[in-house]
Amino acid sequence: MINIYLYKENLPKNLELIDDPEKAILAVPMVGSDFQKLIIKEVEQGEYKDDTVFKDRFGNCLYYSDLSTGSKIMLLLEAFPKRVINCDEAGDNAFRYITRLRECNAYFSVRSALIDYESDVPASLNGVGYVSIGDINCFL
Amino acid sequence: MKYTIGTKTLTINLPKDINVTTRNSAQGKTYVYKLLSGLLESNSEYKKQVLLVNNISSKEEYASVLSALEKGGYSLVVFDRADRYMTSELMGCLLKIQGEGSAVVLLDLKNWNSYLGLYPSIYEIQLNSPKEVVLNVAYDF
């Protein structure tokens, strides 16, 4: 299930929050999953190379710490489906790939999020279930 | 404003207004910040005129930034990851110094409307190559 949490008071108390994606990215094993390759290709316009570097849009090899914050957030959502990831800094062009995940927990503290895309994965908003993430639009 | 260091050139074309950049990721915002940091480290004259902030993670850091802004004297203020630490108080301070003639660039503020109740116009950073970054920004209510 894709779980969306808006505002701090709605965070589940039993799940660990990853609040700073810049620090947490080092814990993500870059194994070249389909999703990792997708994010690097579509968001960064780059290419996955191996577990330490990717090729950026200009052909330079960079460490994964040089990815954009939005890409890091998406990789964290995939890598840690049982934790809540702060998605405040995820751009719209990155966050829309949440539809490719089957299970994750995304948190926005302030965001005026607009989720105008669909997925066949069940979703929830602040613990209330919906058929899919597209249904959440009405309540944001 | 044009800054050059080695083979890198940073051209900043912006009016003296608060500027808000795109809501998308991987647009080159942090790259601009790092470029500016590198440029300023090598130029002591520019360093005095520019305030760069890429994160505020404690009350002490927040107080320090606020104090620096209130003290003034900056021709350019650049905030990266502004979403993480922006407050109405800080935004008010930025508006004030902008009114006094400083250029304020918010490199990552997707929740502008949360602070001013206005939805931002979306502008882009042009990352033409690793050697040239052009900031064409404007702010429009």
PDB file of C-alpha atoms in Angstrom:
ATOM      1  CA  MET A   1       0.000   0.000   0.000  1.00  0.00           C
ATOM      2  CA  ILE A   2       1.132   3.560  -0.711  1.00  0.00           C
ATOM      3  CA  ASN A   3       0.677   5.504   2.503  1.00  0.00           C
ATOM      4  CA  ILE A   4       0.681   9.307   2.417  1.00  0.00           C
ATOM      5  CA  TYR A   5       0.907  11.307   5.621  1.00  0.00           C
ATOM      6  CA  LEU A   6       0.272  15.030   5.743  1.00  0.00           C
ATOM      7  CA  TYR A   7       1.463  17.109   8.694  1.00  0.00           C
ATOM      8  CA  LYS A   8       3.444  15.982  11.686  1.00  0.00           C
ATOM      9  CA  GLU A   9       0.512  15.146  13.906  1.00  0.00           C
ATOM     10  CA  ASN A  10      -0.608  12.428  11.487  1.00  0.00           C
ATOM     11  CA  LEU A  11       2.678  10.535  11.478  1.00  0.00           C
ATOM     12  CA  PRO A  12       2.321   6.946  12.666  1.00  0.00           C
ATOM     13  CA  LYS A  13       4.082   6.496  15.975  1.00  0.00           C
ATOM     14  CA  ASN A  14       5.201   2.953  15.247  1.00  0.00           C
ATOM     15  CA  LEU A  15       7.227   3.771  12.114  1.00  0.00           C
ATOM     16  CA  GLU A  16      10.661   5.340  12.018  1.00  0.00           C
ATOM     17  CA  LEU A  17      10.866   8.672  10.185  1.00  0.00           C
ATOM     18  CA  ILE A  18      13.724   9.392   7.799  1.00  0.00           C
ATOM     19  CA  ASP A  19      13.633  13.170   7.933  1.00  0.00           C
ATOM     20  CA  ASP A  20      16.762  14.155   5.984  1.00  0.00           C
ATOM     21  CA  PRO A  21      17.184  12.340   2.667  1.00  0.00           C
ATOM     22  CA  GLU A  22      20.594  13.895   2.079  1.00  0.00           C
ATOM     23  CA  LYS A  23      22.016  12.052   5.063  1.00  0.00           C
ATOM     24  CA  ALA A  24      20.066   8.827   4.619  1.00  0.00           C
ATOM     25  CA  ILE A  25      20.999   8.137   0.983  1.00  0.00           C
ATOM     26  CA  LEU A  26      24.272   6.569   2.050  1.00  0.00           C
ATOM     27  CA  ALA A  27      22.287   3.702   3.549  1.00  0.00           C
ATOM     28  CA  VAL A  28      20.616   2.793   0.244  1.00  0.00           C
ATOM     29  CA  PRO A  29      22.255  -0.180  -1.478  1.00  0.00           C
ATOM     30  CA  MET A  30      22.532   0.789  -5.134  1.00  0.00           C
ATOM     31  CA  VAL A  31      21.934  -2.615  -6.650  1.00  0.00           C
ATOM     32  CA  GLY A  32      20.645  -1.468 -10.012  1.00  0.00           C
ATOM     33  CA  SER A  33      16.997  -2.325  -9.462  1.00  0.00           C
ATOM     34  CA  ASP A  34      14.545  -1.434 -12.218  1.00  0.00           C
ATOM     35  CA  PHE A  35      13.237   1.409 -10.100  1.00  0.00           C
ATOM     36  CA  GLN A  36      16.696   2.788  -9.363  1.00  0.00           C
ATOM     37  CA  LYS A  37      17.554   2.726 -13.061  1.00  0.00           C
ATOM     38  CA  LEU A  38      14.225   4.365 -13.885  1.00  0.00           C
ATOM     39  CA  ILE A  39      14.734   7.257 -11.450  1.00  0.00           C
ATOM     40  CA  ILE A  40      18.291   7.892 -12.594  1.00  0.00           C
ATOM     41  CA  LYS A  41      17.203   7.812 -16.226  1.00  0.00           C
ATOM     42  CA  GLU A  42      13.936   9.754 -16.039  1.00  0.00           C
ATOM     43  CA  VAL A  43      14.636  12.256 -13.260  1.00  0.00           C
ATOM     44  CA  GLU A  44      18.389  12.757 -13.551  1.00  0.00           C
ATOM     45  CA  GLN A  45      18.567  12.048 -17.290  1.00  0.00           C
ATOM     46  CA  GLY A  46      21.529   9.909 -16.362  1.00  0.00           C
ATOM     47  CA  GLU A  47      22.487   6.261 -16.313  1.00  0.00           C
ATOM     48  CA  TYR A  48      23.099   3.726 -13.590  1.00  0.00           C
ATOM     49  CA  LYS A  49      26.697   2.467 -13.742  1.00  0.00           C
ATOM     50  CA  ASP A  50      27.430   0.433 -10.638  1.00  0.00           C
ATOM     51  CA  ASP A  51      26.952   0.428  -6.892  1.00  0.00           C
ATOM     52  CA  THR A  52      29.032   3.566  -6.321  1.00  0.00           C
ATOM     53  CA  VAL A  53      28.582   5.884  -9.306  1.00  0.00           C
ATOM     54  CA  PHE A  54      26.111   6.943 -11.946  1.00  0.00           C
ATOM     55  CA  LYS A  55      26.646   8.807 -15.184  1.00  0.00           C
ATOM     56  CA  ASP A  56      25.017  12.239 -15.245  1.00  0.00           C
ATOM     57  CA  ARG A  57      23.383  13.893 -18.240  1.00  0.00           C
ATOM     58  CA  PHE A  58      26.745  15.252 -19.411  1.00  0.00           C
ATOM     59  CA  GLY A  59      28.508  11.908 -19.255  1.00  0.00           C
ATOM     60  CA  ASN A  60      30.343  12.543 -15.997  1.00  0.00           C
ATOM     61  CA  CYS A  61      30.534   9.812 -13.379  1.00  0.00           C
ATOM     62  CA  LEU A  62      29.265  11.062 -10.044  1.00  0.00           C
ATOM     63  CA  TYR A  63      28.694   9.496  -6.662  1.00  0.00           C
ATOM     64  CA  TYR A  64      25.126   8.831  -5.649  1.00  0.00           C
ATOM     65  CA  SER A  65      25.466  11.546  -3.029  1.00  0.00           C
ATOM     66  CA  ASP A  66      25.414  13.944  -6.012  1.00  0.00           C
ATOM     67  CA  LEU A  67      21.942  12.890  -7.083  1.00  0.00           C
ATOM     68  CA  SER A  68      19.208  15.478  -6.748  1.00  0.00           C
ATOM     69  CA  THR A  69      17.338  15.441  -3.462  1.00  0.00           C
ATOM     70  CA  GLY A  70      14.166  14.366  -5.237  1.00  0.00           C
ATOM     71  CA  SER A  71      15.868  11.300  -6.696  1.00  0.00           C
ATOM     72  CA  LYS A  72      17.289  10.419  -3.305  1.00  0.00           C
ATOM     73  CA  ILE A  73      13.834  10.576  -1.789  1.00  0.00           C
ATOM     74  CA  MET A  74      12.417   8.209  -4.388  1.00  0.00           C
ATOM     75  CA  LEU A  75      15.267   5.745  -3.874  1.00  0.00           C
ATOM     76  CA  LEU A  76      14.677   5.881  -0.130  1.00  0.00           C
ATOM     77  CA  LEU A  77      10.969   5.196  -0.614  1.00  0.00           C
ATOM     78  CA  GLU A  78      11.840   2.008  -2.461  1.00  0.00           C
ATOM     79  CA  ALA A  79      14.689   0.940  -0.197  1.00  0.00           C
ATOM     80  CA  PHE A  80      12.861   1.423   3.095  1.00  0.00           C
ATOM     81  CA  PRO A  81       9.180   0.547   2.602  1.00  0.00           C
ATOM     82  CA  LYS A  82       8.657   0.118   6.341  1.00  0.00           C
ATOM     83  CA  ARG A  83       9.921   3.584   7.225  1.00  0.00           C
ATOM     84  CA  VAL A  84       8.363   6.994   6.636  1.00  0.00           C
ATOM     85  CA  ILE A  85      10.283   9.235   4.257  1.00  0.00           C
ATOM     86  CA  ASN A  86      10.066  13.025   4.385  1.00  0.00           C
ATOM     87  CA  CYS A  87       9.110  13.952   0.811  1.00  0.00           C
ATOM     88  CA  ASP A  88       8.933  17.734   1.214  1.00  0.00           C
ATOM     89  CA  GLU A  89      11.877  18.210  -1.120  1.00  0.00           C
ATOM     90  CA  ALA A  90      10.721  15.823  -3.841  1.00  0.00           C
ATOM     91  CA  GLY A  91       9.888  17.677  -7.025  1.00  0.00           C
ATOM     92  CA  ASP A  92       6.738  16.842  -8.925  1.00  0.00           C
ATOM     93  CA  ASN A  93       8.743  15.212 -11.718  1.00  0.00           C
ATOM     94  CA  ALA A  94      10.296  12.778  -9.241  1.00  0.00           C
ATOM     95  CA  PHE A  95       7.421  12.091  -6.871  1.00  0.00           C
ATOM     96  CA  ARG A  96       5.090  10.992  -9.646  1.00  0.00           C
ATOM     97  CA  TYR A  97       7.099   7.738  -9.861  1.00  0.00           C
ATOM     98  CA  ILE A  98       5.597   6.708  -6.562  1.00  0.00           C
ATOM     99  CA  THR A  99       3.041   4.985  -8.763  1.00  0.00           C
ATOM    100  CA  ARG A 100       5.680   2.371  -9.574  1.00  0.00           C
ATOM    101  CA  LEU A 101       6.038   1.291  -5.955  1.00  0.00           C
ATOM    102  CA  ARG A 102       3.875  -1.304  -4.238  1.00  0.00           C
ATOM    103  CA  GLU A 103       4.605  -0.316  -0.674  1.00  0.00           C
ATOM    104  CA  CYS A 104       5.978   2.887   0.824  1.00  0.00           C
ATOM    105  CA  ASN A 105       5.297   5.629   3.351  1.00  0.00           C
ATOM    106  CA  ALA A 106       5.573   9.253   2.219  1.00  0.00           C
ATOM    107  CA  TYR A 107       5.316  12.243   4.545  1.00  0.00           C
ATOM    108  CA  PHE A 108       4.780  15.912   3.787  1.00  0.00           C
ATOM    109  CA  SER A 109       5.075  18.434   6.595  1.00  0.00           C
ATOM    110  CA  VAL A 110       3.861  21.507   4.753  1.00  0.00           C
ATOM    111  CA  ARG A 111       3.439  20.529   1.167  1.00  0.00           C
ATOM    112  CA  SER A 112       0.526  21.521  -0.927  1.00  0.00           C
ATOM    113  CA  ALA A 113       0.871  18.221  -2.739  1.00  0.00           C
ATOM    114  CA  LEU A 114      -1.043  17.596  -5.921  1.00  0.00           C
ATOM    115  CA  ILE A 115      -1.123  13.993  -6.926  1.00  0.00           C
ATOM    116  CA  ASP A 116      -2.680  13.968 -10.359  1.00  0.00           C
ATOM    117  CA  TYR A 117      -1.718  10.479 -11.391  1.00  0.00           C
ATOM    118  CA  GLU A 118      -3.104   7.004 -11.037  1.00  0.00           C
ATOM    119  CA  SER A 119      -1.892   3.667  -9.801  1.00  0.00           C
ATOM    120  CA  ASP A 120      -3.578   0.330  -9.214  1.00  0.00           C
ATOM    121  CA  VAL A 121      -1.934   0.088  -5.812  1.00  0.00           C
ATOM    122  CA  PRO A 122      -4.170   0.744  -2.811  1.00  0.00           C
ATOM    123  CA  ALA A 123      -3.341   3.942  -0.972  1.00  0.00           C
ATOM    124  CA  SER A 124      -4.055   5.697   2.300  1.00  0.00           C
ATOM    125  CA  LEU A 125      -4.040   9.288   3.471  1.00  0.00           C
ATOM    126  CA  ASN A 126      -3.324   9.854   7.147  1.00  0.00           C
ATOM    127  CA  GLY A 127      -4.353   6.284   7.837  1.00  0.00           C
ATOM    128  CA  VAL A 128      -7.611   6.390   5.875  1.00  0.00           C
ATOM    129  CA  GLY A 129      -7.701   3.881   3.037  1.00  0.00           C
ATOM    130  CA  TYR A 130      -8.551   4.607  -0.614  1.00  0.00           C
ATOM    131  CA  VAL A 131      -8.812   2.427  -3.657  1.00  0.00           C
ATOM    132  CA  SER A 132      -5.833   4.099  -5.292  1.00  0.00           C
ATOM    133  CA  ILE A 133      -3.571   7.107  -5.013  1.00  0.00           C
ATOM    134  CA  GLY A 134      -5.648   8.940  -7.609  1.00  0.00           C
ATOM    135  CA  ASP A 135      -8.609   9.010  -5.210  1.00  0.00           C
ATOM    136  CA  ILE A 136      -6.556  11.005  -2.730  1.00  0.00           C
ATOM    137  CA  ASN A 137      -6.634  14.043  -5.064  1.00  0.00           C
ATOM    138  CA  CYS A 138     -10.067  14.969  -3.838  1.00  0.00           C
ATOM    139  CA  PHE A 139      -8.858  15.368  -0.308  1.00  0.00           C
ATOM    140  CA  LEU A 140      -5.665  17.370  -0.797  1.00  0.00           C
TER     141      LEU A 140
ATOM    142  CA  MET B   1      26.393  39.622 -12.325  1.00  0.00           C
ATOM    143  CA  LYS B   2      29.059  37.443 -13.824  1.00  0.00           C
ATOM    144  CA  TYR B   3      31.466  35.243 -11.917  1.00  0.00           C
ATOM    145  CA  THR B   4      34.322  33.297 -13.399  1.00  0.00           C
ATOM    146  CA  ILE B   5      36.597  30.780 -11.791  1.00  0.00           C
ATOM    147  CA  GLY B   6      38.926  28.668 -13.876  1.00  0.00           C
ATOM    148  CA  THR B   7      36.899  27.356 -16.773  1.00  0.00           C
ATOM    149  CA  LYS B   8      33.567  27.820 -15.086  1.00  0.00           C
ATOM    150  CA  THR B   9      31.346  30.799 -15.653  1.00  0.00           C
ATOM    151  CA  LEU B  10      28.298  31.651 -13.662  1.00  0.00           C
ATOM    152  CA  THR B  11      26.082  34.336 -15.018  1.00  0.00           C
ATOM    153  CA  ILE B  12      23.310  35.502 -12.792  1.00  0.00           C
ATOM    154  CA  ASN B  13      20.697  37.629 -14.495  1.00  0.00           C
ATOM    155  CA  LEU B  14      18.120  38.523 -11.983  1.00  0.00           C
ATOM    156  CA  PRO B  15      16.224  41.499 -10.764  1.00  0.00           C
ATOM    157  CA  LYS B  16      16.576  42.430  -7.149  1.00  0.00           C
ATOM    158  CA  ASP B  17      13.553  40.490  -6.063  1.00  0.00           C
ATOM    159  CA  ILE B  18      12.914  37.288  -4.219  1.00  0.00           C
ATOM    160  CA  ASN B  19      13.142  34.487  -6.735  1.00  0.00           C
ATOM    161  CA  VAL B  20      11.525  31.106  -6.657  1.00  0.00           C
ATOM    162  CA  THR B  21      12.707  28.253  -8.779  1.00  0.00           C
ATOM    163  CA  THR B  22      10.997  25.299 -10.338  1.00  0.00           C
ATOM    164  CA  ARG B  23       9.067  22.678  -8.390  1.00  0.00           C
ATOM    165  CA  ASN B  24      10.946  19.932 -10.214  1.00  0.00           C
ATOM    166  CA  SER B  25      13.928  17.905  -9.079  1.00  0.00           C
ATOM    167  CA  ALA B  26      17.284  17.594 -10.839  1.00  0.00           C
ATOM    168  CA  GLN B  27      17.144  21.077 -12.322  1.00  0.00           C
ATOM    169  CA  GLY B  28      20.622  22.039 -11.176  1.00  0.00           C
ATOM    170  CA  LYS B  29      19.734  24.016  -8.072  1.00  0.00           C
ATOM    171  CA  THR B  30      22.274  22.416  -5.753  1.00  0.00           C
ATOM    172  CA  TYR B  31      24.819  22.516  -8.536  1.00  0.00           C
ATOM    173  CA  VAL B  32      24.354  26.297  -8.664  1.00  0.00           C
ATOM    174  CA  TYR B  33      24.789  26.463  -4.929  1.00  0.00           C
ATOM    175  CA  LYS B  34      28.007  24.447  -5.041  1.00  0.00           C
ATOM    176  CA  LEU B  35      29.295  26.525  -7.919  1.00  0.00           C
ATOM    177  CA  LEU B  36      28.642  29.711  -5.999  1.00  0.00           C
ATOM    178  CA  SER B  37      30.332  28.263  -2.926  1.00  0.00           C
ATOM    179  CA  GLY B  38      33.402  27.390  -4.953  1.00  0.00           C
ATOM    180  CA  LEU B  39      33.506  30.798  -6.588  1.00  0.00           C
ATOM    181  CA  LEU B  40      33.213  32.629  -3.316  1.00  0.00           C
ATOM    182  CA  GLU B  41      35.814  30.555  -1.528  1.00  0.00           C
ATOM    183  CA  SER B  42      38.376  31.823  -4.002  1.00  0.00           C
ATOM    184  CA  ASN B  43      37.271  35.437  -3.981  1.00  0.00           C
ATOM    185  CA  SER B  44      37.358  37.191  -0.643  1.00  0.00           C
ATOM    186  CA  GLU B  45      35.719  40.316  -2.015  1.00  0.00           C
ATOM    187  CA  TYR B  46      32.606  38.479  -3.177  1.00  0.00           C
ATOM    188  CA  LYS B  47      32.581  36.354  -0.060  1.00  0.00           C
ATOM    189  CA  LYS B  48      31.767  39.358   2.109  1.00  0.00           C
ATOM    190  CA  GLN B  49      28.824  40.339  -0.053  1.00  0.00           C
ATOM    191  CA  VAL B  50      27.125  36.976  -0.321  1.00  0.00           C
ATOM    192  CA  LEU B  51      25.373  34.837   2.262  1.00  0.00           C
ATOM    193  CA  LEU B  52      24.928  31.158   1.385  1.00  0.00           C
ATOM    194  CA  VAL B  53      22.788  28.840   3.461  1.00  0.00           C
ATOM    195  CA  ASN B  54      22.248  25.188   2.506  1.00  0.00           C
ATOM    196  CA  ASN B  55      20.583  23.876   5.621  1.00  0.00           C
ATOM    197  CA  ILE B  56      19.496  24.897   9.071  1.00  0.00           C
ATOM    198  CA  SER B  57      19.226  21.992  11.461  1.00  0.00           C
ATOM    199  CA  SER B  58      19.248  23.571  14.889  1.00  0.00           C
ATOM    200  CA  LYS B  59      17.802  26.521  16.749  1.00  0.00           C
ATOM    201  CA  GLU B  60      21.303  27.926  17.152  1.00  0.00           C
ATOM    202  CA  GLU B  61      21.941  27.838  13.400  1.00  0.00           C
ATOM    203  CA  TYR B  62      18.584  29.454  12.758  1.00  0.00           C
ATOM    204  CA  ALA B  63      19.317  32.249  15.209  1.00  0.00           C
ATOM    205  CA  SER B  64      22.722  32.738  13.644  1.00  0.00           C
ATOM    206  CA  VAL B  65      21.291  33.091  10.123  1.00  0.00           C
ATOM    207  CA  LEU B  66      18.580  35.445  11.298  1.00  0.00           C
ATOM    208  CA  SER B  67      21.154  37.538  13.088  1.00  0.00           C
ATOM    209  CA  ALA B  68      23.378  37.697  10.001  1.00  0.00           C
ATOM    210  CA  LEU B  69      20.449  38.809   7.860  1.00  0.00           C
ATOM    211  CA  GLU B  70      19.423  41.472  10.339  1.00  0.00           C
ATOM    212  CA  LYS B  71      22.965  42.748  10.481  1.00  0.00           C
ATOM    213  CA  GLY B  72      22.757  43.185   6.715  1.00  0.00           C
ATOM    214  CA  GLY B  73      25.388  44.166   4.177  1.00  0.00           C
ATOM    215  CA  TYR B  74      24.730  41.381   1.683  1.00  0.00           C
ATOM    216  CA  SER B  75      24.134  42.076  -1.974  1.00  0.00           C
ATOM    217  CA  LEU B  76      23.137  38.471  -2.628  1.00  0.00           C
ATOM    218  CA  VAL B  77      21.547  35.911  -0.343  1.00  0.00           C
ATOM    219  CA  VAL B  78      21.130  32.322  -1.539  1.00  0.00           C
ATOM    220  CA  PHE B  79      19.197  29.640   0.306  1.00  0.00           C
ATOM    221  CA  ASP B  80      19.294  25.996  -0.763  1.00  0.00           C
ATOM    222  CA  ARG B  81      16.871  23.389   0.615  1.00  0.00           C
ATOM    223  CA  ALA B  82      14.756  26.278   1.837  1.00  0.00           C
ATOM    224  CA  ASP B  83      11.766  23.981   2.344  1.00  0.00           C
ATOM    225  CA  ARG B  84      13.472  22.320   5.263  1.00  0.00           C
ATOM    226  CA  TYR B  85      13.844  25.354   7.436  1.00  0.00           C
ATOM    227  CA  MET B  86      11.851  28.271   6.056  1.00  0.00           C
ATOM    228  CA  THR B  87       9.543  30.013   8.500  1.00  0.00           C
ATOM    229  CA  SER B  88       7.263  33.000   8.222  1.00  0.00           C
ATOM    230  CA  GLU B  89       9.688  34.928  10.409  1.00  0.00           C
ATOM    231  CA  LEU B  90      12.627  34.147   8.140  1.00  0.00           C
ATOM    232  CA  MET B  91      10.572  34.896   5.047  1.00  0.00           C
ATOM    233  CA  GLY B  92       9.620  38.250   6.544  1.00  0.00           C
ATOM    234  CA  CYS B  93      13.274  39.032   7.113  1.00  0.00           C
ATOM    235  CA  LEU B  94      14.102  38.112   3.514  1.00  0.00           C
ATOM    236  CA  LEU B  95      11.336  40.309   2.202  1.00  0.00           C
ATOM    237  CA  LYS B  96      12.728  43.173   4.246  1.00  0.00           C
ATOM    238  CA  ILE B  97      16.279  42.887   2.964  1.00  0.00           C
ATOM    239  CA  GLN B  98      14.960  42.420  -0.541  1.00  0.00           C
ATOM    240  CA  GLY B  99      13.188  45.716  -0.119  1.00  0.00           C
ATOM    241  CA  GLU B 100      16.479  47.248   0.942  1.00  0.00           C
ATOM    242  CA  GLY B 101      18.151  46.187  -2.282  1.00  0.00           C
ATOM    243  CA  SER B 102      19.530  42.696  -1.699  1.00  0.00           C
ATOM    244  CA  ALA B 103      18.925  39.934  -4.218  1.00  0.00           C
ATOM    245  CA  VAL B 104      17.440  36.869  -2.578  1.00  0.00           C
ATOM    246  CA  VAL B 105      17.467  33.510  -4.318  1.00  0.00           C
ATOM    247  CA  LEU B 106      15.541  30.614  -2.835  1.00  0.00           C
ATOM    248  CA  LEU B 107      16.872  27.550  -4.565  1.00  0.00           C
ATOM    249  CA  ASP B 108      14.389  25.080  -3.238  1.00  0.00           C
ATOM    250  CA  LEU B 109      11.126  26.404  -1.977  1.00  0.00           C
ATOM    251  CA  LYS B 110       8.212  24.446  -3.284  1.00  0.00           C
ATOM    252  CA  ASN B 111       5.883  25.593  -0.551  1.00  0.00           C
ATOM    253  CA  TRP B 112       6.033  29.312  -1.205  1.00  0.00           C
ATOM    254  CA  ASN B 113       2.311  29.603  -0.912  1.00  0.00           C
ATOM    255  CA  SER B 114       2.435  28.182   2.587  1.00  0.00           C
ATOM    256  CA  TYR B 115       4.231  31.288   3.720  1.00  0.00           C
ATOM    257  CA  LEU B 116       2.700  34.040   1.696  1.00  0.00           C
ATOM    258  CA  GLY B 117      -0.528  32.500   0.582  1.00  0.00           C
ATOM    259  CA  LEU B 118       0.467  32.934  -3.036  1.00  0.00           C
ATOM    260  CA  TYR B 119       1.233  30.272  -5.594  1.00  0.00           C
ATOM    261  CA  PRO B 120       4.648  30.890  -7.143  1.00  0.00           C
ATOM    262  CA  SER B 121       5.332  31.314 -10.791  1.00  0.00           C
ATOM    263  CA  ILE B 122       7.659  28.595 -11.934  1.00  0.00           C
ATOM    264  CA  TYR B 123      10.984  29.450 -13.478  1.00  0.00           C
ATOM    265  CA  GLU B 124      13.966  27.407 -14.535  1.00  0.00           C
ATOM    266  CA  ILE B 125      17.659  27.211 -14.048  1.00  0.00           C
ATOM    267  CA  GLN B 126      19.370  26.579 -17.351  1.00  0.00           C
ATOM    268  CA  LEU B 127      22.149  24.093 -16.864  1.00  0.00           C
ATOM    269  CA  ASN B 128      23.709  24.375 -20.299  1.00  0.00           C
ATOM    270  CA  SER B 129      26.796  22.433 -19.402  1.00  0.00           C
ATOM    271  CA  PRO B 130      28.911  21.744 -16.328  1.00  0.00           C
ATOM    272  CA  LYS B 131      30.846  24.857 -17.235  1.00  0.00           C
ATOM    273  CA  GLU B 132      28.031  27.279 -17.634  1.00  0.00           C
ATOM    274  CA  VAL B 133      24.999  27.924 -15.546  1.00  0.00           C
ATOM    275  CA  VAL B 134      22.596  30.705 -16.321  1.00  0.00           C
ATOM    276  CA  LEU B 135      20.049  31.777 -13.805  1.00  0.00           C
ATOM    277  CA  ASN B 136      17.147  33.445 -15.520  1.00  0.00           C
ATOM    278  CA  VAL B 137      14.726  34.105 -12.799  1.00  0.00           C
ATOM    279  CA  ALA B 138      12.062  36.588 -12.026  1.00  0.00           C
ATOM    280  CA  TYR B 139       9.287  36.771  -9.574  1.00  0.00           C
ATOM    281  CA  ASP B 140       5.809  37.659 -10.572  1.00  0.00           C
ATOM    282  CA  PHE B 141       2.711  37.902  -8.455  1.00  0.00           C
TER     283      PHE B 141
END
